Amino acid sequence: MFIVGLTGGMGVGKSTVANIFNEQGYPVYNSDSNAKILMIQDCQLKSKIIDLLGPNAYIGDDLNRKFIADQIFSNPELLRKQNLIVHEAVKNDFAKWISTQESKICIKESAILFESGSYLGCDATIAVIASEKIRLKRIMQRDGWSLREINDRLKNQWSQEKIKNLTNFCIVNDADLENLKSQVQNTIEKLKTYFKLNV
């Protein structure tokens, strides 16, 4: 079995690319979605987050997303510490998930694949990139954030160029869905060649 890391910044369309891989029969573990679930359901992780950010990190049993965002995106050190705490829980959860998979290629989607060190467990990596204009438009439509809120988050992310230079493959999500599907299919063929697979 080969693990392929899929990464990219906000608004590039990682989830859309991941869904296409899934539709093609390649299981996808979404680190970001599972992290949010674990932050609510994993008592040990929840306790560590409260120790780091205080009791206001939760409203009842739910994450206080606005409070957490306000804290970590204005303080790079807090963001780094939270990422470390959450990454450990995600790493353990991924290990359980991957042990149940039978596909020869599995995809691990993560916004912070390199920053968290998750790439070390991958056999290959893919960057998804898009123009800044398209990214901003997607984020505004999806999340309803202001330009300031978006920039607060983007300044804490690695540049697309840096991510692209670290990955084995790159998908440019600047056109329509058909173009994207074609690029994913092309990347699948490249992965098969890279891993010397006939799947």
mmCIF file of C-alpha atoms in Angstrom:
data_model
loop_
_atom_site.group_PDB
_atom_site.id
_atom_site.type_symbol
_atom_site.label_atom_id
_atom_site.label_comp_id
_atom_site.label_asym_id
_atom_site.label_seq_id
_atom_site.Cartn_x
_atom_site.Cartn_y
_atom_site.Cartn_z
ATOM 1 C CA MET A 1 0.000 0.000 0.000
ATOM 2 C CA PHE A 2 1.156 3.513 -0.853
ATOM 3 C CA ILE A 3 0.114 6.664 1.012
ATOM 4 C CA VAL A 4 -0.172 9.862 -1.025
ATOM 5 C CA GLY A 5 -0.299 13.205 0.766
ATOM 6 C CA LEU A 6 -2.611 15.804 -0.773
ATOM 7 C CA THR A 7 -2.081 19.391 0.328
ATOM 8 C CA GLY A 8 -2.557 23.050 -0.555
ATOM 9 C CA GLY A 9 -3.624 26.343 0.966
ATOM 10 C CA MET A 10 -7.098 27.698 1.651
ATOM 11 C CA GLY A 11 -9.397 28.037 -1.342
ATOM 12 C CA VAL A 12 -7.383 25.897 -3.762
ATOM 13 C CA GLY A 13 -10.030 23.162 -3.871
ATOM 14 C CA LYS A 14 -8.308 20.317 -2.002
ATOM 15 C CA SER A 15 -11.641 18.800 -0.978
ATOM 16 C CA THR A 16 -12.914 18.807 -4.566
ATOM 17 C CA VAL A 17 -9.726 17.063 -5.710
ATOM 18 C CA ALA A 18 -10.035 14.589 -2.824
ATOM 19 C CA ASN A 19 -13.637 13.827 -3.811
ATOM 20 C CA ILE A 20 -12.533 13.074 -7.382
ATOM 21 C CA PHE A 21 -9.877 10.660 -6.091
ATOM 22 C CA ASN A 22 -12.563 9.031 -3.944
ATOM 23 C CA GLU A 23 -14.922 8.717 -6.918
ATOM 24 C CA GLN A 24 -12.096 6.992 -8.805
ATOM 25 C CA GLY A 25 -11.902 4.368 -6.050
ATOM 26 C CA TYR A 26 -9.025 5.729 -3.977
ATOM 27 C CA PRO A 27 -9.915 6.082 -0.261
ATOM 28 C CA VAL A 28 -9.334 9.537 1.213
ATOM 29 C CA TYR A 29 -8.608 10.455 4.829
ATOM 30 C CA ASN A 30 -9.480 14.108 5.413
ATOM 31 C CA SER A 31 -7.161 15.248 8.203
ATOM 32 C CA ASP A 32 -8.849 18.639 8.641
ATOM 33 C CA SER A 33 -12.412 17.275 8.961
ATOM 34 C CA ASN A 34 -11.301 14.470 11.246
ATOM 35 C CA ALA A 35 -9.322 16.929 13.378
ATOM 36 C CA LYS A 36 -12.515 18.915 14.029
ATOM 37 C CA ILE A 37 -14.369 15.712 14.983
ATOM 38 C CA LEU A 38 -11.549 14.617 17.294
ATOM 39 C CA MET A 39 -11.445 18.064 18.932
ATOM 40 C CA ILE A 40 -15.053 17.466 20.002
ATOM 41 C CA GLN A 41 -15.091 13.711 20.665
ATOM 42 C CA ASP A 42 -11.601 12.916 21.988
ATOM 43 C CA CYS A 43 -11.690 13.764 25.717
ATOM 44 C CA GLN A 44 -7.910 13.778 26.074
ATOM 45 C CA LEU A 45 -7.476 16.143 23.121
ATOM 46 C CA LYS A 46 -10.301 18.353 24.378
ATOM 47 C CA SER A 47 -8.578 18.647 27.751
ATOM 48 C CA LYS A 48 -5.288 19.663 26.101
ATOM 49 C CA ILE A 49 -7.022 22.332 24.009
ATOM 50 C CA ILE A 50 -8.708 23.769 27.113
ATOM 51 C CA ASP A 51 -5.316 23.780 28.883
ATOM 52 C CA LEU A 52 -3.854 25.710 25.942
ATOM 53 C CA LEU A 53 -6.670 28.121 25.068
ATOM 54 C CA GLY A 54 -8.879 28.156 28.161
ATOM 55 C CA PRO A 55 -12.487 27.024 28.772
ATOM 56 C CA ASN A 56 -13.845 29.496 26.196
ATOM 57 C CA ALA A 57 -12.508 27.170 23.476
ATOM 58 C CA TYR A 58 -15.790 25.259 23.860
ATOM 59 C CA ILE A 59 -19.443 26.201 24.106
ATOM 60 C CA GLY A 60 -20.966 23.195 25.810
ATOM 61 C CA ASP A 61 -19.692 20.202 23.838
ATOM 62 C CA ASP A 62 -19.076 22.168 20.637
ATOM 63 C CA LEU A 63 -15.999 24.040 19.472
ATOM 64 C CA ASN A 64 -16.137 27.799 19.869
ATOM 65 C CA ARG A 65 -14.689 28.270 16.379
ATOM 66 C CA LYS A 66 -14.674 32.073 16.418
ATOM 67 C CA PHE A 67 -12.888 32.237 19.772
ATOM 68 C CA ILE A 68 -10.304 29.649 18.684
ATOM 69 C CA ALA A 69 -9.713 31.418 15.347
ATOM 70 C CA ASP A 70 -9.330 34.803 17.079
ATOM 71 C CA GLN A 71 -6.773 33.308 19.481
ATOM 72 C CA ILE A 72 -4.603 31.239 17.160
ATOM 73 C CA PHE A 73 -4.580 33.393 14.028
ATOM 74 C CA SER A 74 -3.369 36.418 15.975
ATOM 75 C CA ASN A 75 -0.683 34.403 17.777
ATOM 76 C CA PRO A 76 1.619 32.200 15.638
ATOM 77 C CA GLU A 77 3.034 30.457 18.721
ATOM 78 C CA LEU A 78 -0.456 29.436 19.907
ATOM 79 C CA LEU A 79 -1.245 28.221 16.389
ATOM 80 C CA ARG A 80 1.938 26.129 16.352
ATOM 81 C CA LYS A 81 1.153 24.607 19.764
ATOM 82 C CA GLN A 82 -2.431 23.799 18.817
ATOM 83 C CA ASN A 83 -1.321 22.210 15.550
ATOM 84 C CA LEU A 84 1.128 19.989 17.458
ATOM 85 C CA ILE A 85 -1.555 18.866 19.919
ATOM 86 C CA VAL A 86 -4.142 18.169 17.229
ATOM 87 C CA HIS A 87 -1.619 16.538 14.869
ATOM 88 C CA GLU A 88 -0.790 13.858 17.430
ATOM 89 C CA ALA A 89 -4.466 12.874 17.738
ATOM 90 C CA VAL A 90 -4.934 12.931 13.946
ATOM 91 C CA LYS A 91 -1.801 10.814 13.485
ATOM 92 C CA ASN A 92 -3.212 8.114 15.786
ATOM 93 C CA ASP A 93 -6.638 8.282 14.130
ATOM 94 C CA PHE A 94 -5.083 7.988 10.662
ATOM 95 C CA ALA A 95 -3.105 4.911 11.761
ATOM 96 C CA LYS A 96 -6.382 3.211 12.766
ATOM 97 C CA TRP A 97 -8.059 4.244 9.499
ATOM 98 C CA ILE A 98 -5.222 3.120 7.217
ATOM 99 C CA SER A 99 -5.131 -0.303 8.902
ATOM 100 C CA THR A 100 -8.675 -0.938 7.617
ATOM 101 C CA GLN A 101 -7.956 0.029 3.987
ATOM 102 C CA GLU A 102 -7.245 -2.429 1.185
ATOM 103 C CA SER A 103 -6.579 -0.085 -1.750
ATOM 104 C CA LYS A 104 -3.052 -0.044 -3.175
ATOM 105 C CA ILE A 105 -3.129 3.768 -3.089
ATOM 106 C CA CYS A 106 -4.702 5.788 -0.253
ATOM 107 C CA ILE A 107 -4.908 9.579 -0.086
ATOM 108 C CA LYS A 108 -4.183 11.625 3.036
ATOM 109 C CA GLU A 109 -5.609 15.131 2.636
ATOM 110 C CA SER A 110 -4.066 17.740 4.938
ATOM 111 C CA ALA A 111 -3.781 21.533 4.790
ATOM 112 C CA ILE A 112 -0.587 21.377 6.876
ATOM 113 C CA LEU A 113 0.993 18.210 5.466
ATOM 114 C CA PHE A 114 4.525 19.624 5.582
ATOM 115 C CA GLU A 115 4.166 21.961 8.562
ATOM 116 C CA SER A 116 2.900 19.098 10.749
ATOM 117 C CA GLY A 117 5.481 16.579 9.535
ATOM 118 C CA SER A 118 2.716 14.316 8.154
ATOM 119 C CA TYR A 119 4.514 14.150 4.814
ATOM 120 C CA LEU A 120 7.135 11.913 6.446
ATOM 121 C CA GLY A 121 4.605 9.072 6.444
ATOM 122 C CA CYS A 122 3.759 9.547 2.757
ATOM 123 C CA ASP A 123 5.221 7.743 -0.246
ATOM 124 C CA ALA A 124 4.415 10.666 -2.578
ATOM 125 C CA THR A 125 2.844 14.103 -2.287
ATOM 126 C CA ILE A 126 0.548 16.256 -4.426
ATOM 127 C CA ALA A 127 0.091 20.034 -4.251
ATOM 128 C CA VAL A 128 -3.177 21.647 -5.317
ATOM 129 C CA ILE A 129 -2.706 25.285 -6.305
ATOM 130 C CA ALA A 130 -4.851 28.103 -7.725
ATOM 131 C CA SER A 131 -4.459 31.800 -8.513
ATOM 132 C CA GLU A 132 -4.829 34.207 -5.583
ATOM 133 C CA LYS A 133 -7.850 35.893 -7.192
ATOM 134 C CA ILE A 134 -9.711 32.587 -7.539
ATOM 135 C CA ARG A 135 -8.748 31.499 -4.011
ATOM 136 C CA LEU A 136 -10.069 34.731 -2.455
ATOM 137 C CA LYS A 137 -13.332 34.445 -4.392
ATOM 138 C CA ARG A 138 -13.837 30.815 -3.299
ATOM 139 C CA ILE A 139 -13.095 31.543 0.365
ATOM 140 C CA MET A 140 -15.448 34.544 0.446
ATOM 141 C CA GLN A 141 -18.253 32.527 -1.169
ATOM 142 C CA ARG A 142 -17.685 29.473 1.037
ATOM 143 C CA ASP A 143 -17.008 31.051 4.435
ATOM 144 C CA GLY A 144 -18.342 34.597 4.149
ATOM 145 C CA TRP A 145 -15.146 35.995 5.660
ATOM 146 C CA SER A 146 -13.877 39.524 5.132
ATOM 147 C CA LEU A 147 -10.619 40.156 3.300
ATOM 148 C CA ARG A 148 -8.939 40.885 6.652
ATOM 149 C CA GLU A 149 -10.113 37.568 8.129
ATOM 150 C CA ILE A 150 -8.859 35.714 5.067
ATOM 151 C CA ASN A 151 -5.479 37.464 5.127
ATOM 152 C CA ASP A 152 -5.097 36.724 8.866
ATOM 153 C CA ARG A 153 -5.318 33.034 8.003
ATOM 154 C CA LEU A 154 -3.305 33.130 4.785
ATOM 155 C CA LYS A 155 -0.340 34.850 6.443
ATOM 156 C CA ASN A 156 0.024 31.792 8.702
ATOM 157 C CA GLN A 157 0.129 29.384 5.745
ATOM 158 C CA TRP A 158 3.112 28.450 3.638
ATOM 159 C CA SER A 159 3.271 29.975 0.151
ATOM 160 C CA GLN A 160 1.986 27.953 -2.790
ATOM 161 C CA GLU A 161 5.437 28.117 -4.389
ATOM 162 C CA LYS A 162 7.073 26.615 -1.306
ATOM 163 C CA ILE A 163 4.506 23.792 -1.126
ATOM 164 C CA LYS A 164 4.721 23.119 -4.876
ATOM 165 C CA ASN A 165 8.517 22.842 -4.700
ATOM 166 C CA LEU A 166 8.278 20.203 -1.963
ATOM 167 C CA THR A 167 5.718 17.932 -3.640
ATOM 168 C CA ASN A 168 6.121 15.236 -6.291
ATOM 169 C CA PHE A 169 3.071 16.263 -8.328
ATOM 170 C CA CYS A 170 0.994 19.406 -8.831
ATOM 171 C CA ILE A 171 -2.653 19.999 -9.796
ATOM 172 C CA VAL A 172 -3.663 23.510 -10.902
ATOM 173 C CA ASN A 173 -7.310 24.160 -10.011
ATOM 174 C CA ASP A 174 -7.920 27.336 -12.032
ATOM 175 C CA ALA A 175 -10.373 26.077 -14.662
ATOM 176 C CA ASP A 176 -13.642 24.102 -14.718
ATOM 177 C CA LEU A 177 -14.519 20.774 -13.088
ATOM 178 C CA GLU A 178 -13.904 18.752 -16.260
ATOM 179 C CA ASN A 179 -10.389 20.146 -16.510
ATOM 180 C CA LEU A 180 -9.807 19.288 -12.853
ATOM 181 C CA LYS A 181 -11.088 15.727 -13.315
ATOM 182 C CA SER A 182 -8.758 15.327 -16.285
ATOM 183 C CA GLN A 183 -5.785 16.532 -14.218
ATOM 184 C CA VAL A 184 -6.645 14.144 -11.374
ATOM 185 C CA GLN A 185 -6.922 11.232 -13.817
ATOM 186 C CA ASN A 186 -3.568 12.209 -15.306
ATOM 187 C CA THR A 187 -2.057 12.363 -11.809
ATOM 188 C CA ILE A 188 -3.456 8.902 -11.021
ATOM 189 C CA GLU A 189 -1.673 7.536 -14.099
ATOM 190 C CA LYS A 190 1.538 9.268 -12.996
ATOM 191 C CA LEU A 191 1.177 7.751 -9.515
ATOM 192 C CA LYS A 192 0.746 4.269 -10.982
ATOM 193 C CA THR A 193 3.948 4.749 -12.969
ATOM 194 C CA TYR A 194 5.724 6.261 -9.949
ATOM 195 C CA PHE A 195 4.773 3.286 -7.778
ATOM 196 C CA LYS A 196 5.169 0.775 -10.641
ATOM 197 C CA LEU A 197 1.553 -0.360 -10.260
ATOM 198 C CA ASN A 198 -0.960 -1.801 -12.685
ATOM 199 C CA VAL A 199 -4.125 -0.793 -10.797
#
